[in-house]
Amino acid sequence: MPVDPESNIPTQEDLEREAEIFKEKGNAFYIKKEYSEAFNYYTKAIDACPKNASYYGNRAATLMMLSRFREALEDSQQAVRLDDCFTKGHLREGKCHLSLGNAMAALQEHKNAAALLEFEKMAEYGFEKRDFRKVVFCMDRALEFASACHKFKILKAECLALLGRYHEAQSVASDILRMDSTNADALYVRGLCLYYEDCIEKAVQFFVQALRMAPDHEKARLACRNAKALKAKKEEGNNAFKDRDYDAAYQLYTEALTIDPNNIKTNAKLYCNRATAGAKLNKLEQAIEDCSSAIKLDDSYIKAYLRRAQCYMDLEQYEEAVRDYEKVYHTEKTKEHKTLLKTAQLELKKSKRKDYYKVLGVSKDATEDEIKKAYRKRALMHHPDRHSGASAEVQKEEEKKFKEVGEAFTVLSDPKKKSRYDSGQDLDDDGMGGQSLCLLWWTWKFQLRNKSVYVWFVISTTVY
């Protein structure tokens, strides 16, 4: 037997390996119906590893074939004590009771075994269909019969994690790890919870530990690969964004989003990051869609609401911006969020009145000269005399536009009025109430080199 070279005492790993060899020899004798020899080897396996339920179950089966039902009953019961969800153990216990004339006990054990088999079957089907709530329900019912079954607990914990109930899943996995710190399934579930909570670096540590305990753990291997890939791609995108390579960042975030659709929190952040890159590229509509996708995945994601609201502001969709800022302020009543909300509300109020900048066709940061130049151009464009030959309807419309041009110029050419207008204040407040604008114009028309030339003057008078 291999031993620890320093202590000359066999290690646990050595004992487990030796026990498996004994079990295989016992199986070989059992198949050949040499039950006494099978019994001896199963006993040796138990002596090497006394906490393995299957060894007791195998010895119980052998004892039953030898008609030693009382001993078989003890082994069956020990197997079930070690592993509540060992269905064969329940079935063998029931058969032993029946053989010994314990009819009620036999009936109860067969019922338990049948119920466990049914719940396992339903849970397996539910997992395949990704109906994780059904799996949790089935495992809860199964645990009523097999309260210490790690297999059922692990399956329940995994499904709780997939349902986003991370705290509950972690609690179940942690309970198992307290009893067995080397349980690869529990380590995997613990890592899965961290992974889905966007603690990717810590999650990888648990996946690696699970694979150290069970190198063939396929779920842990896949999760570890996805976690590493997701972390790397997200960091690439962040670095590209920091370098102001927004096109590259946008593409990298897009690639990251394809790695694992089940990772809700990380994907919500990726959508928001891509929205930020998209906004830098002036892809405002797509940025809004990405923010909405992030919010759909995580409706408490404040950063996504703030980014979407800013995009709405940039597109002058102020009602939508106000709605998002209200959501943010109601969630986090900070001074900054209050200021953002008030700004959006002010812009919404301003948007509902006549936009004098649009009337003149200038930007909101236009200079005084640009305003004057635009005024002359628009006034000439809509001057009534230029449309004297048009229909009455057209003349009326052009006259209306001409007056609007005059109103716009009256406000935007006056620094005080412009300041009040830009700040969203009503122009008829604070001593300016009751004002009206009267526009008077004179026009002379004469020929210059066979061309009609209009010389016109507009006088704006304010009456209080």
Short mmCIF file of C-alpha atoms in Angstrom, two decimals:
data_model
loop_
_atom_site.label_atom_id
_atom_site.label_comp_id
_atom_site.label_asym_id
_atom_site.label_seq_id
_atom_site.Cartn_x
_atom_site.Cartn_y
_atom_site.Cartn_z
CA MET A 1 0.00 0.00 0.00
CA PRO A 2 1.40 3.48 -0.90
CA VAL A 3 2.07 5.50 2.23
CA ASP A 4 3.17 8.95 3.26
CA PRO A 5 7.01 8.74 3.01
CA GLU A 6 7.47 10.85 6.14
CA SER A 7 4.94 9.22 8.51
CA ASN A 8 4.58 5.73 6.99
CA ILE A 9 0.80 6.18 7.45
CA PRO A 10 -1.46 5.76 4.40
CA THR A 11 -3.02 9.02 3.21
CA GLN A 12 -6.76 9.43 2.73
CA GLU A 13 -6.23 9.46 -1.00
CA ASP A 14 -4.33 6.19 -0.79
CA LEU A 15 -7.11 4.63 1.28
CA GLU A 16 -9.79 5.74 -1.14
CA ARG A 17 -7.82 4.36 -4.08
CA GLU A 18 -7.34 1.02 -2.28
CA ALA A 19 -11.05 0.90 -1.32
CA GLU A 20 -12.04 1.29 -4.97
CA ILE A 21 -9.78 -1.62 -5.90
CA PHE A 22 -11.44 -3.80 -3.25
CA LYS A 23 -14.89 -2.75 -4.47
CA GLU A 24 -14.06 -3.64 -8.07
CA LYS A 25 -12.85 -7.07 -7.00
CA GLY A 26 -16.02 -7.50 -4.97
CA ASN A 27 -18.11 -6.56 -8.01
CA ALA A 28 -16.29 -9.15 -10.09
CA PHE A 29 -17.05 -11.91 -7.59
CA TYR A 30 -20.68 -10.71 -7.25
CA ILE A 31 -21.20 -11.02 -11.02
CA LYS A 32 -19.85 -14.57 -10.84
CA LYS A 33 -22.27 -15.22 -7.94
CA GLU A 34 -19.39 -15.93 -5.60
CA TYR A 35 -21.09 -13.96 -2.84
CA SER A 36 -18.87 -14.97 0.07
CA GLU A 37 -15.77 -13.67 -1.71
CA ALA A 38 -17.67 -10.54 -2.78
CA PHE A 39 -18.65 -10.02 0.88
CA ASN A 40 -15.01 -10.21 1.98
CA TYR A 41 -13.83 -7.60 -0.53
CA TYR A 42 -16.72 -5.22 0.20
CA THR A 43 -15.82 -5.50 3.88
CA LYS A 44 -12.22 -4.59 3.07
CA ALA A 45 -13.48 -1.57 1.07
CA ILE A 46 -15.59 -0.48 4.07
CA ASP A 47 -12.64 -0.89 6.44
CA ALA A 48 -10.54 1.36 4.18
CA CYS A 49 -13.31 3.93 3.64
CA PRO A 50 -16.09 3.55 6.25
CA LYS A 51 -18.06 6.63 5.10
CA ASN A 52 -18.85 5.52 1.57
CA ALA A 53 -22.56 4.64 1.27
CA SER A 54 -22.19 2.57 -1.90
CA TYR A 55 -19.82 0.08 -0.20
CA TYR A 56 -22.45 -0.65 2.47
CA GLY A 57 -25.10 -0.88 -0.23
CA ASN A 58 -23.05 -3.42 -2.19
CA ARG A 59 -22.37 -5.49 0.91
CA ALA A 60 -26.08 -5.37 1.79
CA ALA A 61 -26.93 -6.74 -1.66
CA THR A 62 -24.43 -9.56 -1.14
CA LEU A 63 -25.81 -10.37 2.33
CA MET A 64 -29.32 -10.52 0.86
CA MET A 65 -28.12 -13.05 -1.70
CA LEU A 66 -26.69 -15.02 1.24
CA SER A 67 -30.10 -14.71 3.02
CA ARG A 68 -28.50 -12.84 5.89
CA PHE A 69 -31.30 -10.27 5.97
CA ARG A 70 -30.75 -8.82 9.45
CA GLU A 71 -27.14 -7.96 8.60
CA ALA A 72 -28.25 -6.72 5.18
CA LEU A 73 -30.83 -4.49 6.88
CA GLU A 74 -28.12 -2.94 9.07
CA ASP A 75 -25.90 -2.25 6.04
CA SER A 76 -28.83 -0.81 4.06
CA GLN A 77 -29.74 1.49 6.93
CA GLN A 78 -26.11 2.59 7.32
CA ALA A 79 -25.94 3.34 3.59
CA VAL A 80 -29.06 5.51 3.86
CA ARG A 81 -27.71 7.26 6.95
CA LEU A 82 -24.56 8.18 5.02
CA ASP A 83 -26.49 9.23 1.91
CA ASP A 84 -30.21 9.98 2.22
CA CYS A 85 -30.66 10.08 -1.55
CA PHE A 86 -29.14 6.61 -2.07
CA THR A 87 -32.27 5.18 -3.65
CA LYS A 88 -30.93 1.62 -3.85
CA GLY A 89 -30.28 1.78 -0.13
CA HIS A 90 -33.95 2.61 0.54
CA LEU A 91 -35.09 -0.17 -1.79
CA ARG A 92 -32.81 -2.76 -0.15
CA GLU A 93 -33.90 -1.66 3.30
CA GLY A 94 -37.51 -2.17 2.22
CA LYS A 95 -36.75 -5.65 0.84
CA CYS A 96 -34.99 -6.62 4.05
CA HIS A 97 -37.96 -5.46 6.14
CA LEU A 98 -40.29 -7.42 3.89
CA SER A 99 -38.14 -10.55 4.15
CA LEU A 100 -38.09 -10.18 7.93
CA GLY A 101 -41.86 -9.73 8.06
CA ASN A 102 -41.82 -6.01 8.86
CA ALA A 103 -44.58 -5.17 6.39
CA MET A 104 -45.28 -1.60 7.47
CA ALA A 105 -41.59 -0.65 7.49
CA ALA A 106 -41.11 -2.28 4.08
CA LEU A 107 -44.06 -0.35 2.65
CA GLN A 108 -42.72 2.94 4.03
CA GLU A 109 -39.23 2.43 2.58
CA HIS A 110 -40.65 1.51 -0.84
CA LYS A 111 -42.82 4.62 -0.76
CA ASN A 112 -39.81 6.74 0.12
CA ALA A 113 -37.73 5.24 -2.66
CA ALA A 114 -40.54 5.63 -5.20
CA ALA A 115 -41.08 9.25 -4.19
CA LEU A 116 -37.36 10.04 -4.46
CA LEU A 117 -37.17 8.44 -7.90
CA GLU A 118 -40.18 10.43 -9.09
CA PHE A 119 -38.87 13.75 -7.80
CA GLU A 120 -35.43 13.05 -9.31
CA LYS A 121 -37.04 12.28 -12.65
CA MET A 122 -39.16 15.46 -12.58
CA ALA A 123 -36.16 17.56 -11.55
CA GLU A 124 -34.05 16.15 -14.36
CA TYR A 125 -36.75 16.98 -16.90
CA GLY A 126 -37.20 20.47 -15.42
CA PHE A 127 -33.46 21.17 -15.60
CA GLU A 128 -33.35 20.15 -19.28
CA LYS A 129 -36.22 22.59 -19.98
CA ARG A 130 -34.52 25.29 -17.86
CA ASP A 131 -37.55 25.31 -15.57
CA PHE A 132 -35.41 25.98 -12.52
CA ARG A 133 -38.34 26.82 -10.24
CA LYS A 134 -39.74 23.37 -10.84
CA VAL A 135 -36.38 21.81 -10.00
CA VAL A 136 -36.20 23.74 -6.71
CA PHE A 137 -39.74 22.57 -5.87
CA CYS A 138 -38.86 18.92 -6.61
CA MET A 139 -35.67 19.08 -4.58
CA ASP A 140 -37.50 20.60 -1.62
CA ARG A 141 -39.96 17.70 -1.71
CA ALA A 142 -37.16 15.15 -2.10
CA LEU A 143 -35.27 16.66 0.85
CA GLU A 144 -38.31 16.00 3.03
CA PHE A 145 -37.46 12.29 2.61
CA ALA A 146 -33.67 12.69 2.39
CA SER A 147 -32.86 15.75 4.46
CA ALA A 148 -29.08 15.24 4.44
CA CYS A 149 -28.67 14.44 0.75
CA HIS A 150 -25.88 16.60 -0.68
CA LYS A 151 -26.83 15.70 -4.23
CA PHE A 152 -30.31 17.17 -3.85
CA LYS A 153 -29.02 20.21 -1.99
CA ILE A 154 -26.44 20.95 -4.67
CA LEU A 155 -28.99 20.70 -7.48
CA LYS A 156 -31.32 23.01 -5.56
CA ALA A 157 -28.50 25.50 -4.92
CA GLU A 158 -27.43 25.52 -8.57
CA CYS A 159 -30.98 26.26 -9.70
CA LEU A 160 -31.36 28.99 -7.07
CA ALA A 161 -28.23 30.61 -8.53
CA LEU A 162 -29.63 30.33 -12.06
CA LEU A 163 -32.82 32.01 -10.79
CA GLY A 164 -30.79 34.91 -9.39
CA ARG A 165 -31.47 33.92 -5.77
CA TYR A 166 -27.78 34.12 -4.95
CA HIS A 167 -28.00 34.54 -1.20
CA GLU A 168 -30.09 31.38 -0.80
CA ALA A 169 -27.82 29.43 -3.14
CA GLN A 170 -24.69 30.57 -1.29
CA SER A 171 -26.24 29.58 2.02
CA VAL A 172 -26.90 26.02 0.83
CA ALA A 173 -23.44 25.65 -0.72
CA SER A 174 -21.74 27.10 2.37
CA ASP A 175 -23.57 24.64 4.65
CA ILE A 176 -22.21 21.75 2.60
CA LEU A 177 -18.69 23.21 2.52
CA ARG A 178 -18.69 23.54 6.30
CA MET A 179 -19.19 19.77 6.50
CA ASP A 180 -17.04 18.91 3.48
CA SER A 181 -14.61 21.62 2.33
CA THR A 182 -13.51 19.48 -0.64
CA ASN A 183 -17.01 19.10 -2.16
CA ALA A 184 -16.40 20.10 -5.79
CA ASP A 185 -20.10 20.63 -6.55
CA ALA A 186 -20.52 23.02 -3.63
CA LEU A 187 -17.36 24.91 -4.65
CA TYR A 188 -18.76 25.19 -8.18
CA VAL A 189 -22.10 26.59 -6.94
CA ARG A 190 -20.31 29.05 -4.67
CA GLY A 191 -18.27 30.24 -7.65
CA LEU A 192 -21.38 30.39 -9.83
CA CYS A 193 -23.06 32.79 -7.40
CA LEU A 194 -20.01 35.07 -7.37
CA TYR A 195 -19.78 34.89 -11.18
CA TYR A 196 -23.39 35.94 -11.63
CA GLU A 197 -22.91 38.75 -9.11
CA ASP A 198 -20.10 40.13 -11.31
CA CYS A 199 -17.36 39.13 -8.83
CA ILE A 200 -15.58 37.32 -11.63
CA GLU A 201 -12.07 37.19 -10.20
CA LYS A 202 -13.25 35.54 -6.97
CA ALA A 203 -15.52 33.22 -8.93
CA VAL A 204 -12.56 31.94 -10.97
CA GLN A 205 -10.77 31.02 -7.73
CA PHE A 206 -13.69 28.81 -6.68
CA PHE A 207 -13.95 27.20 -10.13
CA VAL A 208 -10.23 26.42 -10.10
CA GLN A 209 -10.55 24.93 -6.62
CA ALA A 210 -13.50 22.79 -7.74
CA LEU A 211 -11.47 21.51 -10.69
CA ARG A 212 -8.59 20.72 -8.34
CA MET A 213 -10.96 18.54 -6.30
CA ALA A 214 -12.64 17.03 -9.38
CA PRO A 215 -10.61 17.50 -12.62
CA ASP A 216 -13.48 16.13 -14.73
CA HIS A 217 -16.08 18.60 -13.38
CA GLU A 218 -17.42 19.79 -16.76
CA LYS A 219 -19.69 22.53 -15.41
CA ALA A 220 -16.87 24.09 -13.41
CA ARG A 221 -14.58 23.89 -16.45
CA LEU A 222 -17.11 25.65 -18.71
CA ALA A 223 -17.92 28.31 -16.11
CA CYS A 224 -14.23 28.96 -15.50
CA ARG A 225 -13.59 29.35 -19.23
CA ASN A 226 -16.53 31.74 -19.65
CA ALA A 227 -15.53 33.77 -16.59
CA LYS A 228 -11.96 34.23 -17.80
CA ALA A 229 -13.06 35.10 -21.33
CA LEU A 230 -15.67 37.57 -20.10
CA LYS A 231 -13.24 39.28 -17.74
CA ALA A 232 -10.56 39.57 -20.43
CA LYS A 233 -12.89 40.91 -23.13
CA LYS A 234 -14.50 43.44 -20.78
CA GLU A 235 -11.08 44.71 -19.70
CA GLU A 236 -10.01 45.02 -23.35
CA GLY A 237 -13.07 47.16 -24.00
CA ASN A 238 -12.41 49.31 -20.94
CA ASN A 239 -8.79 49.87 -21.99
CA ALA A 240 -9.84 50.83 -25.52
CA PHE A 241 -12.37 53.29 -24.08
CA LYS A 242 -9.71 54.84 -21.83
CA ASP A 243 -7.51 55.24 -24.93
CA ARG A 244 -10.47 57.00 -26.62
CA ASP A 245 -10.65 54.32 -29.28
CA TYR A 246 -14.43 54.25 -29.07
CA ASP A 247 -14.97 52.17 -32.21
CA ALA A 248 -12.75 49.42 -30.82
CA ALA A 249 -14.39 49.65 -27.38
CA TYR A 250 -17.85 49.38 -28.95
CA GLN A 251 -16.82 46.25 -30.88
CA LEU A 252 -15.13 44.62 -27.87
CA TYR A 253 -18.19 45.16 -25.66
CA THR A 254 -20.31 43.64 -28.44
CA GLU A 255 -18.09 40.56 -28.52
CA ALA A 256 -18.20 40.27 -24.73
CA LEU A 257 -22.00 40.23 -24.79
CA THR A 258 -21.96 37.00 -26.83
CA ILE A 259 -19.89 35.01 -24.30
CA ASP A 260 -22.55 34.14 -21.71
CA PRO A 261 -26.15 35.36 -22.08
CA ASN A 262 -26.95 33.94 -18.61
CA ASN A 263 -24.67 36.36 -16.76
CA ILE A 264 -27.25 39.08 -16.18
CA LYS A 265 -25.34 41.56 -14.03
CA THR A 266 -22.16 41.53 -16.10
CA ASN A 267 -24.13 41.81 -19.33
CA ALA A 268 -26.09 44.75 -17.92
CA LYS A 269 -22.79 46.53 -17.32
CA LEU A 270 -21.56 45.60 -20.78
CA TYR A 271 -24.70 47.07 -22.38
CA CYS A 272 -24.21 50.26 -20.37
CA ASN A 273 -20.52 50.42 -21.32
CA ARG A 274 -21.41 49.95 -24.98
CA ALA A 275 -24.01 52.70 -24.65
CA THR A 276 -21.32 55.03 -23.30
CA ALA A 277 -19.05 54.21 -26.24
CA GLY A 278 -22.00 54.59 -28.62
CA ALA A 279 -22.80 58.03 -27.21
CA LYS A 280 -19.20 59.07 -27.85
CA LEU A 281 -19.68 57.92 -31.46
CA ASN A 282 -22.94 59.91 -31.64
CA LYS A 283 -24.97 56.69 -31.92
CA LEU A 284 -27.53 58.09 -29.52
CA GLU A 285 -30.50 55.97 -30.58
CA GLN A 286 -28.46 52.77 -30.26
CA ALA A 287 -27.10 54.00 -26.94
CA ILE A 288 -30.65 54.40 -25.66
CA GLU A 289 -31.48 50.85 -26.82
CA ASP A 290 -28.41 49.51 -25.00
CA CYS A 291 -29.34 51.34 -21.80
CA SER A 292 -32.86 49.92 -22.07
CA SER A 293 -31.38 46.43 -22.47
CA ALA A 294 -29.25 46.98 -19.37
CA ILE A 295 -32.28 48.15 -17.38
CA LYS A 296 -34.30 45.17 -18.57
CA LEU A 297 -31.60 42.89 -17.12
CA ASP A 298 -31.20 44.94 -13.93
CA ASP A 299 -33.96 47.47 -13.22
CA SER A 300 -32.02 48.88 -10.25
CA TYR A 301 -29.00 49.84 -12.38
CA ILE A 302 -28.75 53.60 -11.71
CA LYS A 303 -25.86 54.18 -14.10
CA ALA A 304 -27.93 52.88 -17.03
CA TYR A 305 -30.81 55.25 -16.19
CA LEU A 306 -28.38 58.19 -15.98
CA ARG A 307 -26.74 57.32 -19.30
CA ARG A 308 -30.10 56.89 -21.04
CA ALA A 309 -31.38 60.17 -19.59
CA GLN A 310 -28.33 62.02 -20.92
CA CYS A 311 -28.90 60.54 -24.38
CA TYR A 312 -32.53 61.68 -24.21
CA MET A 313 -31.31 65.17 -23.27
CA ASP A 314 -28.91 65.21 -26.22
CA LEU A 315 -31.79 64.23 -28.53
CA GLU A 316 -34.03 66.88 -26.89
CA GLN A 317 -36.47 64.18 -25.77
CA TYR A 318 -37.00 65.91 -22.47
CA GLU A 319 -40.10 64.08 -21.23
CA GLU A 320 -38.23 60.77 -21.39
CA ALA A 321 -35.20 62.33 -19.72
CA VAL A 322 -37.32 63.71 -16.87
CA ARG A 323 -38.88 60.27 -16.36
CA ASP A 324 -35.47 58.63 -16.02
CA TYR A 325 -34.08 61.34 -13.74
CA GLU A 326 -37.17 61.06 -11.53
CA LYS A 327 -36.54 57.32 -11.21
CA VAL A 328 -32.92 58.00 -10.26
CA TYR A 329 -33.76 60.74 -7.75
CA HIS A 330 -36.46 58.67 -6.06
CA THR A 331 -33.90 55.87 -5.67
CA GLU A 332 -30.93 57.98 -4.61
CA LYS A 333 -31.84 61.45 -3.33
CA THR A 334 -28.45 63.09 -3.86
CA LYS A 335 -27.77 66.74 -4.60
CA GLU A 336 -26.32 65.81 -7.98
CA HIS A 337 -29.38 63.81 -9.00
CA LYS A 338 -31.68 66.63 -7.88
CA THR A 339 -29.75 69.08 -10.06
CA LEU A 340 -29.97 66.77 -13.07
CA LEU A 341 -33.72 66.37 -12.57
CA LYS A 342 -34.29 70.13 -12.26
CA THR A 343 -32.22 70.76 -15.39
CA ALA A 344 -34.29 68.26 -17.36
CA GLN A 345 -37.53 69.70 -16.04
CA LEU A 346 -36.40 73.18 -17.06
CA GLU A 347 -35.49 72.01 -20.56
CA LEU A 348 -38.87 70.29 -20.82
CA LYS A 349 -40.60 73.53 -19.83
CA LYS A 350 -38.55 75.49 -22.35
CA SER A 351 -39.30 72.97 -25.09
CA LYS A 352 -43.03 73.52 -24.72
CA ARG A 353 -42.79 77.20 -25.67
CA LYS A 354 -41.79 78.77 -28.96
CA ASP A 355 -38.15 78.06 -29.83
CA TYR A 356 -36.79 81.41 -30.99
CA TYR A 357 -33.45 79.87 -31.90
CA LYS A 358 -35.18 77.53 -34.33
CA VAL A 359 -37.25 80.39 -35.68
CA LEU A 360 -34.06 82.23 -36.64
CA GLY A 361 -32.24 79.04 -37.57
CA VAL A 362 -29.30 79.57 -35.20
CA SER A 363 -27.70 77.52 -32.44
CA LYS A 364 -28.23 78.33 -28.77
CA ASP A 365 -24.68 79.61 -28.49
CA ALA A 366 -24.97 81.95 -31.50
CA THR A 367 -23.23 85.33 -31.25
CA GLU A 368 -24.96 88.68 -31.47
CA ASP A 369 -23.75 89.15 -35.06
CA GLU A 370 -24.95 85.67 -36.04
CA ILE A 371 -28.38 86.45 -34.58
CA LYS A 372 -28.61 89.72 -36.52
CA LYS A 373 -27.49 88.10 -39.75
CA ALA A 374 -29.97 85.25 -39.35
CA TYR A 375 -32.73 87.73 -38.53
CA ARG A 376 -32.15 89.72 -41.73
CA LYS A 377 -32.13 86.53 -43.80
CA ARG A 378 -35.31 85.12 -42.29
CA ALA A 379 -37.16 88.42 -42.30
CA LEU A 380 -36.43 88.87 -45.99
CA MET A 381 -37.46 85.27 -46.66
CA HIS A 382 -40.88 85.71 -45.03
CA HIS A 383 -41.50 89.41 -45.82
CA PRO A 384 -45.16 89.82 -46.94
CA ASP A 385 -44.23 91.79 -50.06
CA ARG A 386 -42.24 88.84 -51.33
CA HIS A 387 -45.40 86.77 -51.29
CA SER A 388 -47.88 89.36 -52.54
CA GLY A 389 -48.68 87.24 -55.57
CA ALA A 390 -49.30 84.07 -53.57
CA SER A 391 -52.65 82.73 -52.42
CA ALA A 392 -54.34 84.27 -49.38
CA GLU A 393 -53.51 81.18 -47.34
CA VAL A 394 -49.81 81.36 -48.19
CA GLN A 395 -49.73 85.11 -47.50
CA LYS A 396 -51.28 84.55 -44.09
CA GLU A 397 -48.76 81.84 -43.23
CA GLU A 398 -45.78 83.92 -44.35
CA GLU A 399 -47.03 86.93 -42.42
CA LYS A 400 -47.26 84.76 -39.31
CA LYS A 401 -43.69 83.53 -39.81
CA PHE A 402 -42.52 87.07 -40.41
CA LYS A 403 -43.98 88.17 -37.09
CA GLU A 404 -42.37 85.18 -35.34
CA VAL A 405 -39.01 86.23 -36.76
CA GLY A 406 -39.56 89.69 -35.34
CA GLU A 407 -40.52 88.28 -31.94
CA ALA A 408 -37.46 86.06 -31.90
CA PHE A 409 -35.15 88.91 -32.75
CA THR A 410 -36.75 91.18 -30.16
CA VAL A 411 -35.96 88.65 -27.44
CA LEU A 412 -32.60 87.31 -28.57
CA SER A 413 -31.13 90.71 -29.41
CA ASP A 414 -31.87 92.04 -25.92
CA PRO A 415 -29.32 90.65 -23.41
CA LYS A 416 -31.72 90.80 -20.45
CA LYS A 417 -34.61 89.18 -22.29
CA LYS A 418 -32.29 86.60 -23.82
CA SER A 419 -30.92 85.73 -20.39
CA ARG A 420 -34.41 85.28 -18.97
CA TYR A 421 -35.48 83.27 -22.00
CA ASP A 422 -32.41 80.98 -21.78
CA SER A 423 -32.97 80.40 -18.07
CA GLY A 424 -36.54 79.27 -18.72
CA GLN A 425 -38.22 82.22 -17.02
CA ASP A 426 -41.45 83.61 -18.38
CA LEU A 427 -40.82 86.91 -20.15
CA ASP A 428 -43.97 88.45 -18.68
CA ASP A 429 -42.77 87.94 -15.07
CA ASP A 430 -41.23 90.48 -12.69
CA GLY A 431 -42.30 93.80 -14.09
CA MET A 432 -42.43 92.66 -17.67
CA GLY A 433 -46.03 91.53 -17.56
CA GLY A 434 -48.60 92.64 -20.05
CA GLN A 435 -46.11 93.23 -22.83
CA SER A 436 -47.06 92.76 -26.46
CA LEU A 437 -45.01 93.06 -29.56
CA CYS A 438 -46.13 95.40 -32.37
CA LEU A 439 -44.30 95.18 -35.65
CA LEU A 440 -44.43 98.01 -38.17
CA TRP A 441 -42.71 97.88 -41.50
CA TRP A 442 -42.17 100.02 -44.55
CA THR A 443 -40.98 98.66 -47.83
CA TRP A 444 -39.81 100.33 -50.97
CA LYS A 445 -39.49 98.41 -54.18
CA PHE A 446 -37.40 99.61 -57.06
CA GLN A 447 -35.62 98.23 -60.10
CA LEU A 448 -31.88 97.76 -60.11
CA ARG A 449 -30.45 96.35 -63.32
CA ASN A 450 -33.81 94.74 -64.09
CA LYS A 451 -34.01 93.11 -60.69
CA SER A 452 -36.57 93.71 -57.99
CA VAL A 453 -34.87 94.89 -54.82
CA TYR A 454 -36.62 95.28 -51.50
CA VAL A 455 -35.46 97.84 -48.99
CA TRP A 456 -37.28 97.38 -45.72
CA PHE A 457 -37.23 98.46 -42.14
CA VAL A 458 -38.82 96.87 -39.13
CA ILE A 459 -39.55 98.73 -35.92
CA SER A 460 -40.33 96.63 -32.87
CA THR A 461 -42.08 98.50 -30.15
CA THR A 462 -42.86 97.06 -26.79
CA VAL A 463 -45.99 98.27 -25.10
CA TYR A 464 -46.40 97.69 -21.34
#
